[in-house]
mmCIF file of C-alpha atoms in Angstrom:
data_model
loop_
_atom_site.group_PDB
_atom_site.id
_atom_site.type_symbol
_atom_site.label_atom_id
_atom_site.label_comp_id
_atom_site.label_asym_id
_atom_site.label_seq_id
_atom_site.Cartn_x
_atom_site.Cartn_y
_atom_site.Cartn_z
ATOM 1 C CA MET A 59 30.850 -24.179 77.948
ATOM 2 C CA ASN A 60 32.533 -21.904 75.639
ATOM 3 C CA THR A 61 32.628 -24.605 73.046
ATOM 4 C CA ILE A 62 28.932 -25.346 73.417
ATOM 5 C CA LEU A 63 28.080 -21.686 73.356
ATOM 6 C CA ARG A 64 30.324 -21.069 70.328
ATOM 7 C CA ARG A 65 28.719 -23.993 68.467
ATOM 8 C CA SER A 66 25.246 -22.725 69.321
ATOM 9 C CA VAL A 67 26.091 -19.230 68.221
ATOM 10 C CA LEU A 68 27.618 -20.592 64.979
ATOM 11 C CA GLY A 69 24.684 -22.850 64.454
ATOM 12 C CA ILE A 70 22.211 -20.046 64.960
ATOM 13 C CA ALA A 71 24.312 -17.800 62.641
ATOM 14 C CA GLY A 72 24.539 -20.541 60.078
ATOM 15 C CA LEU A 73 20.752 -21.137 60.221
ATOM 16 C CA ALA A 74 20.102 -17.401 59.924
ATOM 17 C CA LEU A 75 22.524 -17.145 57.030
ATOM 18 C CA SER A 76 21.079 -20.100 55.195
ATOM 19 C CA THR A 77 17.525 -18.846 55.814
ATOM 20 C CA GLY A 78 18.504 -15.479 54.636
ATOM 21 C CA VAL A 79 19.960 -16.899 51.477
ATOM 22 C CA VAL A 80 16.984 -18.974 50.828
ATOM 23 C CA ALA A 81 14.250 -16.708 52.244
ATOM 24 C CA GLY A 82 15.912 -13.424 51.223
ATOM 25 C CA PRO A 83 15.599 -13.747 47.537
ATOM 26 C CA LEU A 84 12.193 -15.315 47.809
ATOM 27 C CA ALA A 85 10.975 -12.438 49.935
ATOM 28 C CA THR A 86 12.150 -9.859 47.364
ATOM 29 C CA PHE A 87 11.327 -12.023 44.365
ATOM 30 C CA THR A 88 9.967 -10.110 41.419
ATOM 31 C CA ASP A 89 8.217 -11.669 38.507
ATOM 32 C CA THR A 90 10.638 -11.939 35.588
ATOM 33 C CA THR A 91 8.103 -13.345 33.211
ATOM 34 C CA PRO A 92 8.304 -11.077 30.138
ATOM 35 C CA THR A 93 5.265 -8.936 29.627
ATOM 36 C CA PRO A 94 4.084 -8.383 26.119
ATOM 37 C CA ALA A 95 4.996 -5.041 24.661
ATOM 38 C CA ALA A 96 2.151 -2.751 23.971
ATOM 39 C CA ALA A 97 0.345 -3.955 20.939
ATOM 40 C CA ALA A 98 0.615 -1.808 17.838
ATOM 41 C CA VAL A 99 -2.736 -0.185 16.932
ATOM 42 C CA GLN A 100 -4.018 -1.861 13.838
ATOM 43 C CA VAL A 101 -5.244 0.560 11.205
ATOM 44 C CA ALA A 102 -8.233 -0.887 9.509
ATOM 45 C CA LYS A 103 -7.764 -1.788 5.913
ATOM 46 C CA PRO A 104 -10.156 -0.106 3.519
ATOM 47 C CA ASP A 105 -13.452 -1.849 3.191
ATOM 48 C CA THR A 106 -14.384 -3.456 -0.195
ATOM 49 C CA ASP A 107 -17.620 -1.276 -0.312
ATOM 50 C CA ILE A 108 -15.374 1.799 -0.307
ATOM 51 C CA LEU A 109 -12.870 0.353 -2.868
ATOM 52 C CA ILE A 110 -15.519 -1.063 -5.257
ATOM 53 C CA PRO A 111 -18.704 0.869 -4.501
ATOM 54 C CA HIS A 112 -20.381 0.005 -7.837
ATOM 55 C CA GLY A 113 -19.369 -3.559 -8.089
ATOM 56 C CA THR A 114 -17.128 -4.899 -10.824
ATOM 57 C CA GLN A 115 -18.091 -4.916 -14.447
ATOM 58 C CA GLY A 116 -17.291 -7.846 -16.702
ATOM 59 C CA GLU A 117 -14.622 -10.473 -16.172
ATOM 60 C CA GLN A 118 -11.704 -9.605 -14.018
ATOM 61 C CA SER A 119 -7.997 -10.005 -14.988
ATOM 62 C CA ARG A 120 -5.069 -10.466 -12.685
ATOM 63 C CA ILE A 121 -1.326 -10.546 -13.123
ATOM 64 C CA SER A 122 1.560 -11.375 -10.799
ATOM 65 C CA LEU A 123 3.611 -8.392 -9.790
ATOM 66 C CA GLY A 124 7.381 -8.080 -9.513
ATOM 67 C CA ASP A 125 9.363 -5.770 -7.190
ATOM 68 C CA GLU A 126 9.196 -2.823 -9.668
ATOM 69 C CA GLN A 127 5.445 -3.155 -10.150
ATOM 70 C CA THR A 128 4.816 -3.320 -6.376
ATOM 71 C CA ALA A 129 7.046 -0.257 -5.853
ATOM 72 C CA ASN A 130 4.888 1.548 -8.501
ATOM 73 C CA VAL A 131 1.732 0.541 -6.619
ATOM 74 C CA LYS A 132 3.162 2.154 -3.472
ATOM 75 C CA ALA A 133 4.170 5.198 -5.364
ATOM 76 C CA ILE A 134 0.647 5.566 -6.811
ATOM 77 C CA ILE A 135 -0.822 5.220 -3.344
ATOM 78 C CA GLU A 136 1.575 7.771 -1.827
ATOM 79 C CA ALA A 137 0.827 10.305 -4.604
ATOM 80 C CA THR A 138 -2.870 9.735 -4.051
ATOM 81 C CA LYS A 139 -2.523 10.464 -0.331
ATOM 82 C CA LYS A 140 -0.347 13.495 -1.083
ATOM 83 C CA ALA A 141 -3.079 14.764 -3.466
ATOM 84 C CA GLY A 142 -5.565 14.540 -0.599
ATOM 85 C CA MET A 143 -7.620 11.913 -2.413
ATOM 86 C CA ASP A 144 -9.052 8.668 -0.894
ATOM 87 C CA GLU A 145 -8.705 4.961 -1.435
ATOM 88 C CA ARG A 146 -11.211 4.878 -4.297
ATOM 89 C CA ALA A 147 -9.078 7.329 -6.231
ATOM 90 C CA ALA A 148 -6.071 5.011 -5.742
ATOM 91 C CA VAL A 149 -8.146 2.058 -7.119
ATOM 92 C CA VAL A 150 -9.077 4.068 -10.217
ATOM 93 C CA ALA A 151 -5.397 5.117 -10.662
ATOM 94 C CA ILE A 152 -3.967 1.543 -10.156
ATOM 95 C CA ALA A 153 -6.591 -0.045 -12.409
ATOM 96 C CA THR A 154 -5.762 2.520 -15.107
ATOM 97 C CA SER A 155 -2.073 1.834 -14.801
ATOM 98 C CA LEU A 156 -2.696 -1.960 -14.857
ATOM 99 C CA GLN A 157 -4.451 -1.510 -18.166
ATOM 100 C CA GLU A 158 -2.002 0.984 -19.588
ATOM 101 C CA SER A 159 1.291 -0.458 -18.672
ATOM 102 C CA LYS A 160 0.812 -3.418 -16.309
ATOM 103 C CA LEU A 161 2.228 -1.054 -13.646
ATOM 104 C CA GLU A 162 5.549 -0.808 -15.509
ATOM 105 C CA ASN A 163 7.096 2.549 -15.967
ATOM 106 C CA LEU A 164 7.500 2.232 -19.737
ATOM 107 C CA GLY A 165 9.830 4.313 -21.843
ATOM 108 C CA HIS A 166 9.584 4.740 -25.592
ATOM 109 C CA LEU A 167 8.800 1.365 -27.093
ATOM 110 C CA GLY A 168 9.898 2.075 -30.636
ATOM 111 C CA ASP A 169 7.561 0.604 -33.289
ATOM 112 C CA ARG A 170 5.329 -0.964 -30.526
ATOM 113 C CA ASN A 171 4.742 2.544 -28.996
ATOM 114 C CA ASP A 172 1.345 4.098 -29.193
ATOM 115 C CA HIS A 173 2.506 7.409 -30.673
ATOM 116 C CA ASP A 174 4.592 9.014 -27.862
ATOM 117 C CA SER A 175 2.810 7.406 -24.919
ATOM 118 C CA GLN A 176 5.090 6.593 -21.932
ATOM 119 C CA GLY A 177 5.179 5.852 -18.270
ATOM 120 C CA LEU A 178 2.759 4.190 -15.887
ATOM 121 C CA PHE A 179 -0.370 5.791 -17.507
ATOM 122 C CA GLN A 180 0.902 5.914 -21.051
ATOM 123 C CA GLN A 181 0.553 9.651 -21.106
ATOM 124 C CA ARG A 182 1.757 11.646 -24.044
ATOM 125 C CA PRO A 183 4.051 14.680 -24.008
ATOM 126 C CA SER A 184 2.418 15.779 -27.288
ATOM 127 C CA SER A 185 -0.985 15.852 -25.539
ATOM 128 C CA GLY A 186 0.212 18.106 -22.774
ATOM 129 C CA TRP A 187 0.753 15.566 -19.963
ATOM 130 C CA GLY A 188 4.304 16.842 -19.411
ATOM 131 C CA THR A 189 7.831 16.162 -20.553
ATOM 132 C CA VAL A 190 9.152 12.521 -20.967
ATOM 133 C CA GLU A 191 11.089 12.960 -17.789
ATOM 134 C CA GLN A 192 7.962 14.043 -15.934
ATOM 135 C CA ILE A 193 5.574 11.441 -17.248
ATOM 136 C CA THR A 194 8.129 8.669 -16.517
ATOM 137 C CA ASP A 195 8.257 9.811 -12.894
ATOM 138 C CA PRO A 196 5.594 7.711 -10.968
ATOM 139 C CA GLU A 197 4.734 10.558 -8.567
ATOM 140 C CA TYR A 198 4.390 13.123 -11.295
ATOM 141 C CA SER A 199 2.379 10.914 -13.640
ATOM 142 C CA THR A 200 0.084 9.790 -10.908
ATOM 143 C CA THR A 201 -0.475 13.350 -9.819
ATOM 144 C CA ALA A 202 -1.189 14.400 -13.402
ATOM 145 C CA PHE A 203 -3.751 11.532 -13.679
ATOM 146 C CA LEU A 204 -5.362 12.404 -10.421
ATOM 147 C CA LYS A 205 -5.531 16.063 -11.400
ATOM 148 C CA GLY A 206 -7.498 14.971 -14.455
ATOM 149 C CA LEU A 207 -9.697 12.685 -12.306
ATOM 150 C CA LYS A 208 -10.564 15.622 -9.941
ATOM 151 C CA GLN A 209 -11.774 17.548 -12.950
ATOM 152 C CA VAL A 210 -14.324 14.803 -13.823
ATOM 153 C CA GLU A 211 -17.499 15.915 -12.103
ATOM 154 C CA GLY A 212 -19.001 13.076 -10.099
ATOM 155 C CA TRP A 213 -16.125 10.652 -10.727
ATOM 156 C CA GLN A 214 -16.762 9.073 -7.296
ATOM 157 C CA ASP A 215 -20.241 8.021 -8.381
ATOM 158 C CA MET A 216 -19.147 6.574 -11.700
ATOM 159 C CA PRO A 217 -18.139 3.060 -12.517
ATOM 160 C CA LEU A 218 -14.350 2.756 -12.551
ATOM 161 C CA THR A 219 -14.079 2.317 -16.337
ATOM 162 C CA LYS A 220 -16.142 5.515 -17.053
ATOM 163 C CA ALA A 221 -14.031 7.563 -14.595
ATOM 164 C CA ALA A 222 -10.732 6.234 -16.026
ATOM 165 C CA GLN A 223 -11.847 6.659 -19.660
ATOM 166 C CA THR A 224 -12.940 10.289 -19.056
ATOM 167 C CA VAL A 225 -9.398 11.080 -18.052
ATOM 168 C CA GLN A 226 -7.463 8.846 -20.473
ATOM 169 C CA VAL A 227 -9.642 9.026 -23.587
ATOM 170 C CA SER A 228 -8.588 5.563 -24.644
ATOM 171 C CA ALA A 229 -9.532 3.729 -27.916
ATOM 172 C CA TYR A 230 -10.570 0.823 -25.636
ATOM 173 C CA PRO A 231 -12.709 2.448 -22.929
ATOM 174 C CA PHE A 232 -14.047 -0.683 -21.302
ATOM 175 C CA HIS A 233 -10.675 -2.383 -20.739
ATOM 176 C CA TYR A 234 -10.093 -0.564 -17.430
ATOM 177 C CA ALA A 235 -12.999 -2.422 -15.737
ATOM 178 C CA GLN A 236 -11.147 -5.747 -15.857
ATOM 179 C CA TRP A 237 -8.558 -4.547 -13.358
ATOM 180 C CA GLU A 238 -10.802 -3.270 -10.577
ATOM 181 C CA THR A 239 -10.547 -6.265 -8.290
ATOM 182 C CA GLN A 240 -6.850 -6.505 -8.446
ATOM 183 C CA ALA A 241 -6.519 -2.737 -8.010
ATOM 184 C CA ALA A 242 -8.801 -2.828 -4.980
ATOM 185 C CA ASP A 243 -6.826 -5.767 -3.492
ATOM 186 C CA LEU A 244 -3.576 -3.847 -3.944
ATOM 187 C CA VAL A 245 -4.992 -0.725 -2.289
ATOM 188 C CA ALA A 246 -6.312 -2.823 0.587
ATOM 189 C CA GLU A 247 -2.896 -4.420 1.071
ATOM 190 C CA HIS A 248 -0.739 -1.329 0.662
ATOM 191 C CA TRP A 249 -2.883 1.689 1.853
ATOM 192 C CA THR A 250 -1.734 1.404 5.459
ATOM 193 C CA SER A 251 1.817 -0.020 4.905
#
């Protein structure tokens, strides 16, 4: 009888143990399926109606940008934000720089230089834009351009080429218009990045 009792007790204990092993983890099973992390809030990109409120004028030009030019786009956008100005101001500034330097921070070009024009906006030290060191600094030159733009009464309601020309006083006033679409695309791409 001791043997039968012992086998019964061991059998029941074995059953309890095996049930516990099988049922235990199932009873306390927690879902290990990964849950998606909280989605980042998407900041809306600027609307085309804000970036190009007057429509484009004339045929549009476009160039491929390298790393330096893209960095200059970002510097113009950051300087625009720092100046407390909006996306449209950045479009005007980038289109102006596309026309003046193809977004390259140009130093003195020797015989090919237009007088003493340098930097992203081809500003001239002799015209009071700042020193060579200042106007070849993307933040400074953008801030100087935007300061001039702020002084143009009603610039927000002007076609881009007129606003840019009023600040730049270029010999080719209508050339700024050709860069409006690319400038707007660049602002839309980089404003929130």
